[in-house]
């Protein structure tokens, strides 16, 4: 990696990743406070499918929630998965998140059922899960593989449950598209594989 972050220590990276994710989550909570205070005026920024005027809501919808219970359920996984993904570099992390948000939002706009309004950070969460799950293998980095295994062990069951199309009020389409976007991001934004050890004799 080149640029200012290349000389960062592991502690610097962890501190920067932690600050970024705390700020992100704080923004989500602030937006939900504003939403409640305005009689849920922000709920209209969710994505309603196949309405051309709704395309402007593709990005904002990932930062809005339908109530504090919805936001609470997303807070811890977003904090943890975002922190782990951001440890590899903030610029790369932001690019990964941008890809996930845009692909997920456009996908929901295209395939979600008529009459639905979709919002929330769960698409990003599923995307970060997919990214962490495969990026270590794509880049052949042992610590990345270990992170993917641990993430799968902790959240794998919840991720599978969130993909079930039988849950009422849950956008399994947004979850699935977010997951696929995260896996794609692991390839699009992969770093050079770890160099193999030199052969000696």
Short mmCIF file of C-alpha atoms in Angstrom, two decimals:
data_model
loop_
_atom_site.label_atom_id
_atom_site.label_comp_id
_atom_site.label_asym_id
_atom_site.label_seq_id
_atom_site.Cartn_x
_atom_site.Cartn_y
_atom_site.Cartn_z
CA UNK A 1 0.00 0.00 0.00
CA UNK A 2 1.25 3.47 -0.84
CA UNK A 3 0.30 6.82 0.62
CA UNK A 4 0.05 8.10 4.19
CA UNK A 5 -1.50 4.92 5.59
CA UNK A 6 1.44 2.80 4.44
CA UNK A 7 3.55 3.90 7.42
CA UNK A 8 0.84 3.41 10.01
CA UNK A 9 1.43 1.01 12.87
CA UNK A 10 -1.14 -1.65 13.72
CA UNK A 11 -2.25 0.50 16.63
CA UNK A 12 -2.77 3.50 14.34
CA UNK A 13 -4.87 1.41 11.99
CA UNK A 14 -6.98 0.00 14.81
CA UNK A 15 -7.56 3.47 16.29
CA UNK A 16 -8.54 4.94 12.92
CA UNK A 17 -10.86 2.00 12.16
CA UNK A 18 -12.48 2.27 15.57
CA UNK A 19 -13.05 6.02 15.25
CA UNK A 20 -14.53 5.62 11.79
CA UNK A 21 -17.01 2.95 12.85
CA UNK A 22 -18.03 4.78 16.02
CA UNK A 23 -18.67 7.90 13.93
CA UNK A 24 -20.66 5.86 11.39
CA UNK A 25 -22.86 4.29 14.06
CA UNK A 26 -23.29 7.64 15.83
CA UNK A 27 -24.53 9.10 12.54
CA UNK A 28 -27.09 6.29 12.19
CA UNK A 29 -28.39 6.91 15.71
CA UNK A 30 -28.55 10.66 15.14
CA UNK A 31 -30.54 10.13 11.95
CA UNK A 32 -32.98 7.86 13.76
CA UNK A 33 -33.45 10.46 16.50
CA UNK A 34 -34.21 13.04 13.82
CA UNK A 35 -36.58 10.59 12.12
CA UNK A 36 -38.56 10.00 15.32
CA UNK A 37 -38.58 13.71 16.20
CA UNK A 38 -40.02 14.58 12.76
CA UNK A 39 -42.75 11.93 12.81
CA UNK A 40 -40.71 9.48 10.71
CA UNK A 41 -40.22 11.96 7.89
CA UNK A 42 -36.98 10.23 6.88
CA UNK A 43 -38.66 6.87 6.23
CA UNK A 44 -39.54 8.15 2.78
CA UNK A 45 -35.87 7.92 1.83
CA UNK A 46 -36.09 4.14 1.74
CA UNK A 47 -36.07 2.45 -1.67
CA UNK A 48 -39.39 1.79 -3.38
CA UNK A 49 -38.75 -0.53 -6.34
CA UNK A 50 -38.87 0.42 -10.00
CA UNK A 51 -39.87 4.04 -9.47
CA UNK A 52 -37.28 6.17 -11.32
CA UNK A 53 -37.59 8.96 -8.75
CA UNK A 54 -36.49 6.52 -6.04
CA UNK A 55 -33.01 6.05 -7.52
CA UNK A 56 -31.81 9.07 -5.53
CA UNK A 57 -32.58 7.08 -2.35
CA UNK A 58 -30.25 4.18 -3.18
CA UNK A 59 -27.45 5.58 -1.00
CA UNK A 60 -29.44 7.31 1.80
CA UNK A 61 -31.50 4.17 2.42
CA UNK A 62 -28.44 2.39 3.84
CA UNK A 63 -28.18 4.99 6.62
CA UNK A 64 -31.82 4.98 7.74
CA UNK A 65 -33.84 2.59 9.86
CA UNK A 66 -37.46 1.90 10.70
CA UNK A 67 -37.27 2.41 14.46
CA UNK A 68 -34.72 1.99 17.22
CA UNK A 69 -35.24 -1.79 17.44
CA UNK A 70 -34.24 -2.09 13.79
CA UNK A 71 -31.18 0.10 14.36
CA UNK A 72 -30.19 -1.71 17.58
CA UNK A 73 -30.17 -5.05 15.77
CA UNK A 74 -27.75 -3.65 13.19
CA UNK A 75 -25.44 -1.68 15.48
CA UNK A 76 -23.14 -4.37 16.91
CA UNK A 77 -22.58 -6.36 13.69
CA UNK A 78 -21.92 -3.15 11.75
CA UNK A 79 -19.42 -1.99 14.39
CA UNK A 80 -17.54 -5.26 14.54
CA UNK A 81 -17.56 -6.24 10.87
CA UNK A 82 -16.81 -2.67 9.80
CA UNK A 83 -13.92 -2.43 12.24
CA UNK A 84 -12.39 -5.68 11.00
CA UNK A 85 -12.76 -4.69 7.35
CA UNK A 86 -11.34 -1.20 7.97
CA UNK A 87 -8.17 -2.56 9.59
CA UNK A 88 -6.76 -3.26 6.12
CA UNK A 89 -6.97 0.42 5.14
CA UNK A 90 -9.59 3.15 5.30
CA UNK A 91 -9.56 4.11 1.62
CA UNK A 92 -10.03 0.51 0.56
CA UNK A 93 -12.74 0.05 3.19
CA UNK A 94 -14.67 3.08 1.97
CA UNK A 95 -14.43 1.83 -1.63
CA UNK A 96 -15.72 -1.58 -0.55
CA UNK A 97 -18.64 0.00 1.32
CA UNK A 98 -19.48 2.28 -1.60
CA UNK A 99 -19.65 -0.68 -3.95
CA UNK A 100 -21.83 -2.65 -1.55
CA UNK A 101 -24.22 0.25 -0.93
CA UNK A 102 -24.69 1.09 -4.61
CA UNK A 103 -25.00 -2.50 -5.87
CA UNK A 104 -27.32 -3.48 -3.02
CA UNK A 105 -29.51 -0.41 -3.40
CA UNK A 106 -29.82 -0.74 -7.16
CA UNK A 107 -30.53 -4.44 -6.83
CA UNK A 108 -33.30 -3.81 -4.31
CA UNK A 109 -34.72 -1.16 -6.63
CA UNK A 110 -34.80 -3.72 -9.44
CA UNK A 111 -36.09 -6.88 -7.76
CA UNK A 112 -37.83 -6.03 -4.47
CA UNK A 113 -41.58 -6.74 -4.39
CA UNK A 114 -44.01 -3.99 -5.39
CA UNK A 115 -45.31 -1.84 -2.57
CA UNK A 116 -42.26 -2.27 -0.32
CA UNK A 117 -40.00 0.35 1.21
CA UNK A 118 -36.50 -0.90 2.04
CA UNK A 119 -33.96 0.80 4.28
CA UNK A 120 -31.30 -0.11 6.83
CA UNK A 121 -27.66 -1.01 7.20
CA UNK A 122 -28.24 -4.75 6.94
CA UNK A 123 -27.25 -4.80 3.27
CA UNK A 124 -23.90 -3.30 4.25
CA UNK A 125 -23.57 -5.80 7.11
CA UNK A 126 -24.18 -8.76 4.81
CA UNK A 127 -21.76 -7.23 2.31
CA UNK A 128 -19.01 -6.82 4.90
CA UNK A 129 -19.61 -10.39 6.03
CA UNK A 130 -19.14 -11.62 2.45
CA UNK A 131 -16.07 -9.45 1.99
CA UNK A 132 -14.39 -10.68 5.18
CA UNK A 133 -15.37 -14.26 4.47
CA UNK A 134 -13.53 -14.50 1.16
CA UNK A 135 -10.93 -11.73 1.01
CA UNK A 136 -8.35 -13.66 3.04
CA UNK A 137 -8.61 -16.59 0.66
CA UNK A 138 -8.53 -14.35 -2.42
CA UNK A 139 -5.37 -12.61 -1.18
CA UNK A 140 -3.83 -15.75 0.38
CA UNK A 141 -3.30 -13.97 3.70
CA UNK A 142 -3.42 -16.26 6.78
CA UNK A 143 -4.75 -13.58 9.12
CA UNK A 144 -7.47 -12.73 6.62
CA UNK A 145 -8.46 -16.38 6.36
CA UNK A 146 -8.59 -16.63 10.16
CA UNK A 147 -10.76 -13.50 10.34
CA UNK A 148 -13.13 -14.99 7.76
CA UNK A 149 -13.41 -18.26 9.70
CA UNK A 150 -14.11 -16.42 12.96
CA UNK A 151 -16.70 -14.17 11.31
CA UNK A 152 -18.41 -17.22 9.81
CA UNK A 153 -18.44 -18.97 13.19
CA UNK A 154 -19.99 -16.01 15.01
CA UNK A 155 -22.44 -14.67 12.43
CA UNK A 156 -22.84 -17.47 9.90
CA UNK A 157 -26.11 -18.72 11.40
CA UNK A 158 -27.65 -15.26 11.52
CA UNK A 159 -26.57 -14.58 7.94
CA UNK A 160 -28.19 -17.78 6.70
CA UNK A 161 -31.38 -16.98 8.59
CA UNK A 162 -31.44 -13.50 7.07
CA UNK A 163 -31.39 -15.01 3.58
CA UNK A 164 -34.57 -17.02 4.14
CA UNK A 165 -37.39 -15.67 1.96
CA UNK A 166 -40.06 -16.66 4.52
CA UNK A 167 -39.43 -13.88 7.06
CA UNK A 168 -42.11 -11.20 7.13
CA UNK A 169 -40.86 -7.64 6.96
CA UNK A 170 -37.29 -8.65 6.11
CA UNK A 171 -35.71 -7.84 2.74
CA UNK A 172 -33.99 -11.12 1.95
CA UNK A 173 -33.32 -9.62 -1.49
CA UNK A 174 -31.31 -6.78 0.09
CA UNK A 175 -29.44 -9.25 2.29
CA UNK A 176 -28.57 -11.55 -0.61
CA UNK A 177 -27.52 -8.71 -2.90
CA UNK A 178 -25.40 -7.17 -0.15
CA UNK A 179 -23.68 -10.51 0.46
CA UNK A 180 -22.94 -10.98 -3.25
CA UNK A 181 -21.70 -7.39 -3.54
CA UNK A 182 -19.32 -7.96 -0.63
CA UNK A 183 -17.92 -11.11 -2.22
CA UNK A 184 -17.46 -9.21 -5.49
CA UNK A 185 -15.72 -6.38 -3.62
CA UNK A 186 -13.18 -8.87 -2.26
CA UNK A 187 -12.09 -9.54 -5.85
CA UNK A 188 -12.44 -5.99 -7.19
CA UNK A 189 -10.41 -4.43 -4.37
CA UNK A 190 -8.05 -7.31 -3.61
CA UNK A 191 -4.52 -6.49 -2.60
CA UNK A 192 -1.52 -8.24 -4.08
CA UNK A 193 -1.29 -11.76 -2.66
CA UNK A 194 1.29 -12.28 0.04
CA UNK A 195 4.64 -13.02 -1.55
CA UNK A 196 5.72 -16.68 -1.23
CA UNK A 197 8.85 -17.36 0.78
CA UNK A 198 12.11 -17.32 -1.14
CA UNK A 199 13.49 -20.72 -2.03
CA UNK A 200 16.83 -21.50 -0.43
CA UNK A 201 19.12 -24.50 -0.21
#
